[in-house]
Amino acid sequence: MKIPEIDLYLIAPEIILAAFGFLVLLLDVFLPNKGRKSYLGMVTLIGIVLAFLYTLPQIGLVKSGFAGMYISDGFALFFKITFLIIAFLTVLISMGYTQREGIAFGEYYALILFATLGMMLMASGSHLITIFLGLETMSISIYVLVGLMREDKRSVEAALKYFLLGAFATGFLLYGIALIYGATGSLYLKDIATYIASKSLLRNPMLLMSLVFLTIGFGFKIASVPFHMWTPDVYEGAPTSITAFMATGVKAAGFSALIRVFFSALPAFRPDWTSIMWVICVATMTLGNIAAISQTNIKRMLAYSSIAHAGYILVAFVAGNDLGTSGILFYLMAYAFMNLGAFTCVILLGKKGEENTLITDYAGIGFKYPLLAVSMTIFLLSMAGIPPLSGFMAKFYVFSAAVKEKFYWLAILGVLNSAVSVYYYLRVTVLMYFRESEREITGLQFSPASVIALILAVIGTLYMGIFPANVLSFAQRSIAGLM
Amino acid sequence: MAENVATIFQWLIFLGMAFISVLASFLVITRKNPIHSALFLVLTFLCVAGLYILLYSQFIAIIQVVVYAGAIVMLIVFVIMLLDLEVELKAKLKFVYSKVIGGFLAILFLFGIFYAVVAKSPTGKVGSYTPEKVTANVKAVGEVLFTQYLLPFQVIGILLSAAIIGAVILTKKRT
């Protein structure tokens, strides 16, 4: 019996997140009722910052542990930092929102921490079981978080829809993993790649089927067409803070696992998956953008826009070169800031029992709430890809990666789609500044934590747009050794 | 002499288990009352678990009892109780199509198994079982679970707590 080396420093961030998850649960029970709700968010934030501090020193090191189940390399660390930023901002915007909607339980924060832990495991798993368990930990926490507003019919409906479809997608993913094990006899990503290369299994039907199943399983999590049907309903029904968490965190985690599995375990099948992904990518961009135009609810519009953004990121995935992969990393971090920021604005414009999520509700708020309107404008323009904001740089890297690999049509379709998207993003901005409001929106309460989150998101969006080189070079260093 | 007795005993157990499992699975599909069907399904699973033990695969036998006879049948019974089956029972077996397709698939599956067992003669490790080999079965799973798969094993703990927390928060009465 061989005991594998147990390096707890390697998984220190995960341990901290798990420990704080249980701590928050216990505090909710044992602390006196008065004012405890705001403590819980603070404790969660401390946990996330601690996990962040334990992640930073690992940058630059490549270390594998737990009998090769877990790897901490640049790729994993970049994603971990992204997830922790997303979790931090989500908790900040949750602190006011959960109190307003009456869902400020310890369980809420604990599940956010567990979901973040699952995402981190997805990014740093080097064995398909670790990746699968990370995905399930994340998914189960999110299913529950979506349905947390039990009194709201839409929330319950969203949770049920997401759970049933998600369980189905998980089944596909697991079937794909089982087929890979059947064909290669291993679940270690590196061993799978070497076995396929040594035995030349390129036309093996089991592996080709598993490729399809893995595409379905991950495609569901990143909300790509045709596995996107759940997205608008779930994003609309879920608590808005959780919608933001899903649109940024779950999507980023899905991409991290997709890239890790396809690039390090199945690089031999690149021609096969390129042709599948090309179609999925174009369909995702086009459908997302066209459906977003006709939406009247801002949460649904942002849901379709997030589908479109998954399509843009897939452009770089199809290109598959170094610029493309680092572009994906850059894109996901930039998208985290701008999307979380946009959802923060959506939250701030609502109040208990009156969500104000219709797009026409935004008419005339430009002069009434100038700070809110300016930030919303920044986020929307960034998503549309207007320079000098981060969304422009992200799209620039993604499309130039495609051009570099001679996927000209893909780049052209991407740019055309991006032009279409300007319409619905600008529509909200125009409403905010050039229309009189039809009805008064009064009595909004801006919780200080949400305002801090808003400011951080604005800073992030501007910084990554004006000084993209810092983050991009970090992303480029991170993907060294991935392929 | 003693060996002969053991062999005969094994044969008797095998025949008993095999007979009961076939009979029970036949009853599963012929009973009108779905709860009776579910209970006969448990009997089938238990007999198959006995067959696994005769094949020296205790681990699979235990999993068969815990997962199939325990968890999955529990789920089936829950679903049966939640649905109103009275209406279904009254509308007496209208679905002839589903029967034809189901029967066709069953026959196809049967031929598949025959083909795999007879024509392909499955390969595996040859040799008689020794006590060491027999105990190694469960021991190997346990060892791998706590050494190579240590991290995933711990992660399952987090996963299950998240699921339980979720079940409680979604169903309990809020104060």
XYZ file of C-alpha atoms in Angstrom:
658
model
C 0.000 0.000 0.000
C 1.447 3.309 -1.057
C 0.284 6.438 0.670
C 0.422 9.345 -1.796
C 2.164 12.541 -0.804
C -0.310 14.825 0.910
C 0.531 18.454 0.321
C -2.053 20.491 2.153
C -0.526 23.816 1.065
C -1.458 22.869 -2.460
C -5.159 22.763 -1.644
C -5.044 25.426 1.080
C -7.438 27.750 -0.808
C -9.988 24.952 -1.144
C -9.626 23.958 2.507
C -10.154 27.561 3.592
C -13.288 27.875 1.478
C -14.725 24.641 2.883
C -13.865 25.615 6.465
C -15.446 29.048 6.110
C -18.492 27.472 4.493
C -19.113 25.389 7.612
C -18.144 28.298 9.876
C -20.795 30.508 8.303
C -23.371 27.749 8.756
C -22.528 27.418 12.442
C -22.415 31.174 13.042
C -25.902 31.449 11.607
C -27.125 29.043 14.269
C -25.173 30.185 17.298
C -24.847 33.936 16.977
C -27.616 36.036 18.515
C -30.315 36.949 16.076
C -29.834 40.688 16.201
C -27.696 41.952 13.372
C -26.131 38.575 12.656
C -27.156 38.625 9.021
C -24.645 41.270 8.062
C -21.853 39.430 9.920
C -22.326 36.372 7.767
C -21.452 38.219 4.574
C -18.412 39.769 6.237
C -17.135 36.381 7.449
C -17.610 34.973 3.938
C -15.625 37.861 2.491
C -12.808 37.205 4.979
C -12.741 33.571 3.879
C -12.528 34.493 0.221
C -9.726 36.985 0.863
C -7.805 34.392 2.898
C -8.183 31.829 0.105
C -6.954 34.498 -2.312
C -3.892 35.171 -0.155
C -3.066 31.458 -0.133
C -3.498 31.261 -3.909
C -1.141 34.127 -4.754
C 2.164 32.591 -3.517
C 1.597 29.562 -5.744
C 1.820 31.648 -8.918
C 4.728 30.553 -11.063
C 4.955 27.093 -9.524
C 3.710 23.963 -11.229
C 2.957 21.268 -8.724
C 0.932 18.120 -8.874
C -0.354 16.307 -5.805
C -2.664 13.669 -4.356
C -1.438 10.885 -6.649
C -1.801 13.091 -9.708
C -5.453 13.898 -9.035
C -4.820 17.575 -8.624
C -2.510 19.994 -10.356
C -1.708 23.552 -9.481
C -0.329 25.186 -12.608
C -0.618 28.627 -14.126
C -3.842 27.780 -15.919
C -5.536 26.590 -12.727
C -4.255 29.574 -10.744
C -5.510 32.134 -13.253
C -8.948 30.572 -13.095
C -8.831 30.333 -9.305
C -8.106 34.048 -9.114
C -10.991 34.710 -11.497
C -13.373 32.545 -9.438
C -12.328 34.214 -6.186
C -12.849 37.684 -7.673
C -16.284 36.578 -8.907
C -17.180 35.109 -5.523
C -15.962 38.251 -3.736
C -18.059 40.569 -5.893
C -21.056 38.225 -5.693
C -20.959 38.211 -1.902
C -20.600 42.007 -1.862
C -23.695 42.495 -3.993
C -25.534 39.774 -2.076
C -25.225 41.472 1.305
C -27.841 44.096 0.574
C -29.877 42.033 -1.852
C -30.400 38.980 0.362
C -31.629 41.128 3.249
C -34.019 42.910 0.936
C -35.427 39.663 -0.440
C -35.370 37.812 2.884
C -32.931 35.094 1.911
C -29.967 36.156 4.055
C -29.272 32.737 5.566
C -25.927 31.232 6.458
C -26.725 28.535 3.932
C -26.759 31.109 1.143
C -23.149 32.109 1.752
C -22.042 28.567 2.547
C -23.376 27.327 -0.781
C -21.631 30.157 -2.626
C -18.372 29.094 -0.978
C -18.944 25.418 -1.825
C -19.776 26.313 -5.415
C -16.552 28.325 -5.649
C -14.655 25.348 -4.248
C -16.165 23.144 -6.925
C -15.148 25.599 -9.633
C -11.574 25.652 -8.336
C -11.428 21.862 -8.405
C -12.694 21.892 -11.981
C -9.883 24.197 -13.002
C -7.150 22.247 -11.253
C -8.288 18.670 -11.698
C -5.879 16.555 -13.706
C -8.032 13.442 -13.397
C -11.529 13.189 -14.829
C -13.008 12.122 -11.479
C -11.729 15.270 -9.768
C -13.085 17.432 -12.565
C -16.441 15.657 -12.449
C -16.759 15.961 -8.682
C -15.838 19.640 -8.853
C -18.525 20.172 -11.469
C -21.118 18.383 -9.369
C -20.219 20.261 -6.193
C -20.662 23.501 -8.096
C -23.861 22.402 -9.853
C -25.675 21.094 -6.770
C -24.908 24.276 -4.824
C -26.163 26.381 -7.721
C -29.368 24.351 -8.170
C -30.245 25.126 -4.569
C -29.232 28.778 -4.753
C -31.441 29.295 -7.812
C -34.511 28.042 -5.958
C -33.852 29.890 -2.730
C -36.700 32.375 -3.153
C -39.382 29.793 -2.485
C -42.247 32.264 -2.397
C -41.459 33.347 -5.938
C -42.954 30.987 -8.504
C -40.365 31.870 -11.129
C -37.498 31.025 -8.800
C -38.900 27.561 -8.057
C -39.601 26.955 -11.729
C -36.072 28.020 -12.623
C -34.544 25.724 -10.021
C -36.570 22.739 -11.195
C -35.764 23.390 -14.851
C -32.083 23.875 -14.176
C -31.921 20.819 -11.943
C -33.664 18.431 -14.337
C -31.770 19.564 -17.415
C -28.526 19.801 -15.461
C -28.887 16.265 -14.145
C -29.453 15.112 -17.701
C -26.354 16.940 -18.924
C -24.365 15.433 -16.060
C -25.484 12.016 -17.236
C -24.108 12.750 -20.690
C -20.830 13.975 -19.240
C -20.446 10.904 -17.058
C -21.246 8.615 -19.967
C -18.542 10.354 -21.983
C -16.047 9.881 -19.165
C -16.976 6.196 -18.879
C -16.460 5.705 -22.615
C -13.038 7.336 -22.410
C -12.144 4.988 -19.565
C -13.379 2.053 -21.592
C -11.300 3.008 -24.610
C -8.075 4.056 -22.902
C -8.140 2.410 -19.480
C -7.204 5.563 -17.645
C -8.791 8.728 -16.323
C -5.581 10.732 -15.952
C -5.664 13.428 -18.629
C -1.993 12.957 -19.495
C -2.269 9.158 -19.710
C -5.312 9.404 -21.971
C -3.392 11.638 -24.390
C -0.327 9.372 -24.445
C -2.426 6.238 -24.881
C -4.374 7.706 -27.796
C -1.159 8.889 -29.442
C 0.639 5.571 -28.981
C -2.209 3.353 -30.200
C -3.467 5.738 -32.900
C -7.108 5.487 -31.818
C -8.246 8.385 -33.970
C -11.162 6.543 -35.543
C -12.179 4.689 -32.413
C -15.996 4.957 -32.247
C -16.027 4.912 -28.438
C -13.739 7.914 -28.235
C -15.654 9.795 -30.919
C -18.895 9.205 -29.009
C -17.251 10.338 -25.787
C -16.130 13.507 -27.560
C -19.754 14.220 -28.445
C -20.973 13.488 -24.910
C -18.307 15.678 -23.319
C -19.245 18.490 -25.693
C -22.880 18.156 -24.588
C -22.010 18.028 -20.894
C -19.736 21.059 -20.912
C -21.803 22.850 -23.552
C -24.717 22.826 -21.117
C -22.697 24.491 -18.389
C -21.358 27.242 -20.641
C -24.839 27.734 -22.180
C -23.938 27.190 -25.813
C -26.540 26.599 -28.507
C -28.263 24.052 -28.780
C -27.891 23.384 -25.046
C -28.983 26.874 -24.035
C -32.770 26.463 -23.678
C -32.680 26.730 -19.897
C -30.635 29.927 -19.787
C -33.224 32.723 -20.158
C -35.784 31.163 -17.814
C -33.243 30.253 -15.157
C -31.427 33.590 -15.312
C -34.739 35.411 -15.036
C -36.099 33.336 -12.176
C -32.990 33.037 -10.025
C -32.151 35.647 -7.380
C -30.312 38.355 -9.351
C -27.083 37.980 -7.377
C -27.063 34.267 -8.211
C -27.795 35.045 -11.860
C -24.657 37.161 -11.888
C -22.708 34.374 -10.198
C -23.939 31.835 -12.753
C -23.362 33.990 -15.804
C -19.757 34.643 -14.802
C -18.583 31.884 -12.463
C -20.306 28.803 -13.848
C -19.485 29.850 -17.386
C -15.816 30.405 -16.541
C -15.632 27.078 -14.697
C -17.241 25.285 -17.636
C -14.691 26.787 -19.992
C -11.802 25.911 -17.678
C -12.820 22.239 -17.626
C -13.579 22.227 -21.348
C -10.159 23.624 -22.218
C -8.345 21.407 -19.738
C -9.972 18.180 -20.898
C -9.918 18.864 -24.632
C -6.460 20.401 -24.823
C -4.569 18.089 -22.503
C -6.439 14.786 -22.874
C -7.832 14.841 -26.405
C -5.471 16.996 -28.484
C -5.340 14.247 -31.098
C -9.004 14.877 -31.939
C -8.547 18.553 -32.728
C -9.776 18.279 -36.359
C -12.942 16.518 -35.159
C -13.830 18.903 -32.380
C -12.917 21.955 -34.441
C -15.613 21.118 -36.968
C -18.218 20.494 -34.229
C -17.286 23.608 -32.305
C -17.268 25.809 -35.404
C -20.962 25.125 -35.935
C -21.831 25.419 -32.244
C -19.870 28.646 -32.018
C -21.609 30.374 -34.936
C -25.034 29.155 -33.786
C -24.378 30.365 -30.228
C -23.285 33.852 -31.268
C -26.054 34.364 -33.785
C -28.954 32.984 -31.791
C -27.868 34.768 -28.625
C -27.661 38.139 -30.289
C -30.809 37.873 -32.389
C -32.914 36.642 -29.486
C -31.541 39.372 -27.216
C -32.861 42.113 -29.525
C -36.516 41.323 -28.893
C -36.332 40.968 -25.111
C -38.284 43.298 -22.847
C -36.853 42.082 -19.536
C -33.302 43.150 -18.763
C -32.448 39.879 -17.009
C -33.561 37.910 -20.059
C -31.658 40.281 -22.328
C -28.496 39.772 -20.286
C -29.125 36.012 -20.367
C -29.203 35.976 -24.161
C -26.217 38.301 -24.218
C -24.337 35.829 -22.011
C -25.144 33.096 -24.545
C -23.693 35.333 -27.254
C -20.574 35.916 -25.176
C -20.102 32.153 -24.806
C -20.129 32.116 -28.601
C -17.392 34.770 -28.841
C -15.249 32.800 -26.400
C -15.767 29.647 -28.466
C -14.263 31.492 -31.445
C -10.965 31.468 -29.588
C -11.528 27.855 -28.554
C -11.895 26.863 -32.200
C -8.744 28.806 -33.100
C -7.006 26.862 -30.343
C -3.663 28.650 -30.537
C -1.783 30.304 -27.676
C -3.241 33.719 -28.395
C -6.710 32.197 -28.435
C -6.328 30.389 -25.127
C -4.869 33.379 -23.342
C -7.620 35.405 -25.007
C -10.227 33.132 -23.401
C -8.662 33.673 -19.983
C -8.610 37.423 -20.534
C -12.168 37.399 -21.852
C -13.552 35.462 -18.899
C -11.975 37.813 -16.383
C -13.105 40.916 -18.277
C -16.582 39.424 -18.649
C -16.692 38.733 -14.910
C -16.231 42.425 -14.118
C -18.618 43.838 -16.687
C -21.371 41.285 -16.232
C -21.282 41.334 -12.442
C -21.339 45.114 -12.674
C -24.362 45.121 -14.967
C -26.264 42.785 -12.639
C -25.311 44.976 -9.687
C -27.016 47.870 -11.453
C -30.071 45.663 -12.043
C -30.154 44.826 -8.326
C -29.710 48.422 -7.221
C -32.614 49.599 -9.357
C -35.016 47.211 -7.653
C -36.585 47.098 -4.247
C -38.567 44.615 -2.193
C -41.570 43.433 -4.185
C -40.733 45.681 -7.109
C -37.849 44.413 -9.165
C -38.006 46.967 -12.000
C -36.445 44.580 -14.477
C -38.317 45.755 -17.547
C -36.091 47.557 -20.002
C -38.592 50.431 -20.140
C -38.078 50.906 -16.394
C -34.652 52.280 -17.274
C -36.161 55.277 -19.050
C -35.007 58.529 -17.556
C -32.839 57.208 -14.745
C -29.788 58.835 -16.361
C -30.322 62.104 -14.548
C -32.039 60.738 -11.490
C -29.308 58.299 -10.501
C -26.279 59.564 -12.433
C -23.672 57.267 -10.842
C -25.772 54.174 -11.459
C -26.532 55.164 -15.052
C -22.908 55.984 -15.864
C -21.698 52.637 -14.533
C -24.446 50.761 -16.353
C -23.476 52.560 -19.545
C -19.835 51.572 -19.045
C -20.730 47.911 -18.554
C -23.114 47.786 -21.501
C -20.687 49.524 -23.855
C -17.948 47.197 -22.681
C -20.123 44.180 -23.463
C -20.857 45.659 -26.869
C -17.123 45.923 -27.445
C -16.566 49.671 -27.609
C -12.990 50.848 -26.992
C -11.341 51.699 -24.627
C -13.260 49.271 -22.401
C -12.224 45.735 -21.479
C -14.847 44.089 -23.685
C -13.230 45.584 -26.775
C -9.779 44.242 -25.929
C -11.233 40.816 -25.090
C -13.040 40.596 -28.418
C -9.967 41.906 -30.209
C -7.763 39.094 -28.839
C -10.392 36.450 -29.515
C -11.012 37.471 -33.128
C -7.358 38.054 -33.961
C -6.621 34.526 -32.708
C -9.161 33.249 -35.221
C -7.655 35.332 -38.027
C -4.191 34.071 -37.157
C -5.353 30.474 -37.612
C -7.058 31.431 -40.906
C -10.615 31.042 -39.610
C -11.595 34.163 -41.569
C -15.300 33.364 -41.798
C -15.500 32.775 -38.090
C -13.891 36.141 -37.375
C -16.156 37.907 -39.868
C -19.291 36.314 -38.418
C -18.082 37.224 -34.951
C -17.559 40.864 -35.831
C -20.941 41.033 -37.584
C -22.594 39.542 -34.520
C -20.802 42.012 -32.329
C -22.194 44.816 -34.490
C -25.714 43.439 -34.061
C -25.252 43.348 -30.313
C -24.477 47.076 -30.184
C -28.148 47.706 -30.976
C -29.634 46.155 -27.868
C -26.910 47.365 -25.535
C -27.238 50.933 -26.796
C -31.029 50.764 -26.596
C -30.820 50.620 -22.789
C -28.347 53.496 -22.725
C -30.518 55.602 -25.007
C -33.535 54.899 -22.813
C -31.610 55.938 -19.736
C -30.541 59.315 -21.082
C -32.934 60.372 -23.835
C -36.359 59.260 -22.613
C -38.640 60.593 -19.958
C -39.542 58.030 -17.354
C -43.113 56.811 -17.613
C -43.426 56.092 -13.930
C -41.508 57.257 -10.928
C -39.012 54.889 -9.366
C -38.564 56.016 -5.795
C -37.348 54.736 -2.486
C -34.310 52.858 -3.765
C -31.858 51.831 -1.073
C -28.251 51.633 -2.187
C -26.521 49.282 0.220
C -22.902 50.356 0.769
C -21.521 46.907 -0.091
C -23.231 46.923 -3.476
C -21.869 50.370 -4.227
C -18.369 49.135 -3.397
C -18.913 46.174 -5.741
C -20.112 48.562 -8.437
C -17.033 50.753 -8.078
C -14.726 47.727 -8.131
C -16.399 46.435 -11.280
C -16.041 49.833 -12.978
C -12.367 49.964 -12.019
C -11.834 46.429 -13.305
C -13.561 47.132 -16.610
C -11.641 50.355 -17.198
C -8.289 48.936 -16.075
C -8.495 45.871 -18.301
C -9.546 48.075 -21.203
C -6.895 50.746 -20.851
C -3.992 48.612 -19.609
C -4.787 45.213 -21.096
C -1.127 44.239 -21.458
C -0.668 43.418 -17.762
C -3.525 40.968 -17.545
C -2.866 39.533 -21.001
C 0.787 38.824 -20.302
C -0.254 37.181 -17.035
C -2.720 35.054 -19.008
C -0.035 34.175 -21.536
C 2.345 33.091 -18.808
C -0.474 31.084 -17.234
C -1.156 28.872 -20.214
C 2.481 27.860 -20.688
C 2.713 24.087 -20.494
C -0.994 23.506 -20.944
C -0.763 22.065 -24.437
C -15.817 -35.800 0.033
C -16.042 -32.443 1.735
C -15.217 -30.710 -1.523
C -17.971 -32.597 -3.286
C -20.462 -31.495 -0.688
C -19.334 -27.894 -1.073
C -19.720 -28.055 -4.843
C -23.168 -29.593 -4.623
C -24.149 -26.965 -2.051
C -22.925 -24.198 -4.353
C -24.899 -25.643 -7.225
C -28.012 -25.797 -5.103
C -27.627 -22.160 -4.058
C -26.958 -21.128 -7.632
C -30.014 -22.941 -8.963
C -32.186 -21.540 -6.202
C -30.998 -17.976 -6.715
C -31.230 -18.219 -10.490
C -34.718 -19.710 -10.370
C -36.032 -17.156 -7.872
C -34.501 -14.224 -9.743
C -36.060 -15.286 -13.055
C -39.393 -15.941 -11.405
C -39.310 -12.635 -9.508
C -38.383 -10.622 -12.580
C -41.258 -12.276 -14.430
C -43.573 -11.245 -11.619
C -42.216 -7.677 -11.791
C -43.628 -7.229 -15.273
C -46.882 -9.128 -14.761
C -48.168 -7.661 -11.473
C -50.972 -5.100 -11.823
C -50.085 -3.294 -8.617
C -46.879 -1.239 -9.147
C -45.909 -1.508 -5.477
C -45.911 -5.296 -5.775
C -43.768 -4.959 -8.890
C -41.289 -2.817 -6.996
C -41.089 -5.340 -4.165
C -40.454 -8.189 -6.594
C -37.760 -6.019 -8.140
C -36.061 -5.924 -4.720
C -36.228 -9.729 -4.615
C -34.644 -9.916 -8.078
C -31.833 -7.618 -7.029
C -31.183 -9.593 -3.860
C -30.962 -12.851 -5.810
C -28.580 -11.322 -8.321
C -26.484 -10.102 -5.379
C -26.362 -13.708 -4.198
C -25.119 -14.755 -7.637
C -22.367 -12.161 -7.407
C -21.243 -13.649 -4.095
C -21.076 -17.065 -5.752
C -18.786 -15.445 -8.331
C -16.519 -14.212 -5.481
C -17.369 -10.562 -6.132
C -18.462 -9.406 -2.689
C -17.976 -5.730 -3.432
C -20.346 -5.752 -6.386
C -22.797 -7.798 -4.315
C -22.745 -5.212 -1.507
C -23.140 -2.349 -3.968
C -25.997 -4.219 -5.616
C -27.842 -4.436 -2.312
C -27.034 -0.915 -1.087
C -27.523 0.996 -4.320
C -30.056 -0.996 -6.318
C -32.134 -2.853 -3.753
C -31.828 0.053 -1.301
C -31.590 3.464 -2.902
C -32.978 3.000 -6.391
C -36.012 0.926 -5.436
C -36.696 3.452 -2.669
C -36.747 6.150 -5.347
C -39.061 4.078 -7.547
C -41.471 3.482 -4.670
C -41.471 7.190 -3.819
C -42.324 8.125 -7.382
C -45.092 5.503 -7.495
C -46.584 6.918 -4.302
C -46.363 10.504 -5.517
C -48.087 9.760 -8.807
C -51.725 8.911 -8.961
C -51.667 5.493 -10.555
C -55.350 4.689 -10.081
C -56.154 6.402 -13.374
C -53.457 4.433 -15.151
C -54.774 1.185 -13.731
C -58.297 1.872 -14.940
C -57.181 2.669 -18.484
C -56.378 -0.990 -18.980
C -53.174 -1.511 -20.899
C -53.922 0.535 -23.944
C -50.352 0.939 -25.101
C -49.894 -1.968 -27.468
C -47.179 -0.160 -29.387
C -45.003 0.227 -26.330
C -45.403 -3.480 -25.621
C -44.331 -4.430 -29.126
C -41.336 -2.133 -29.078
C -40.399 -3.221 -25.555
C -40.656 -6.884 -26.472
C -38.549 -6.334 -29.561
C -35.868 -4.556 -27.550
C -35.883 -7.284 -24.906
C -35.355 -9.980 -27.523
C -32.596 -7.919 -29.121
C -30.923 -7.549 -25.746
C -31.220 -11.283 -25.098
C -29.531 -12.079 -28.394
C -26.846 -9.539 -27.569
C -26.082 -11.292 -24.295
C -26.084 -14.707 -25.958
C -23.745 -13.437 -28.630
C -21.383 -11.952 -26.057
C -21.335 -15.057 -23.860
C -21.377 -17.847 -26.444
C -19.765 -16.496 -29.592
C -17.243 -14.117 -28.058
C -16.453 -16.213 -24.931
C -15.479 -13.324 -22.622
C -11.858 -13.104 -21.638
C -10.703 -12.666 -18.076
C -8.178 -13.879 -15.584
C -8.032 -17.663 -15.514
C -7.364 -19.708 -12.387
C -9.070 -20.913 -9.286
C -9.969 -18.631 -6.412
C -7.837 -18.670 -3.310
C -8.858 -17.110 -0.006
C -6.299 -14.323 -0.575
C -7.758 -13.413 -3.937
C -11.256 -13.428 -2.547
C -10.511 -11.032 0.316
C -8.303 -8.897 -1.942
C -11.395 -7.787 -3.796
C -12.908 -5.508 -1.145
C -9.533 -4.679 0.338
C -8.240 -3.376 -3.000
C -11.216 -1.059 -3.391
C -10.765 0.252 0.139
C -7.050 0.802 -0.342
C -7.446 2.660 -3.599
C -10.225 4.762 -2.127
C -8.070 5.975 0.747
C -4.762 6.387 -1.095
C -5.019 7.200 -4.779
C -8.556 8.595 -4.602
C -8.095 10.379 -1.282
C -8.847 13.860 -2.619
C -11.971 12.880 -4.595
C -13.160 10.935 -1.537
C -12.901 14.087 0.579
C -14.570 16.186 -2.091
C -17.553 13.832 -2.070
C -17.962 14.799 1.580
C -18.326 18.460 0.617
C -20.622 17.547 -2.258
C -22.959 15.536 -0.048
C -23.040 18.207 2.655
C -23.940 20.783 0.015
C -26.755 18.490 -1.147
C -28.063 17.951 2.397
C -27.850 21.660 3.224
C -29.764 22.313 0.028
C -32.453 19.761 0.844
C -32.953 21.290 4.299
C -32.994 24.918 3.195
C -35.449 24.224 0.389
C -37.934 22.291 2.517
C -37.775 23.500 6.109
C -40.168 25.997 7.560
C -38.678 29.432 7.841
C -38.979 31.509 10.946
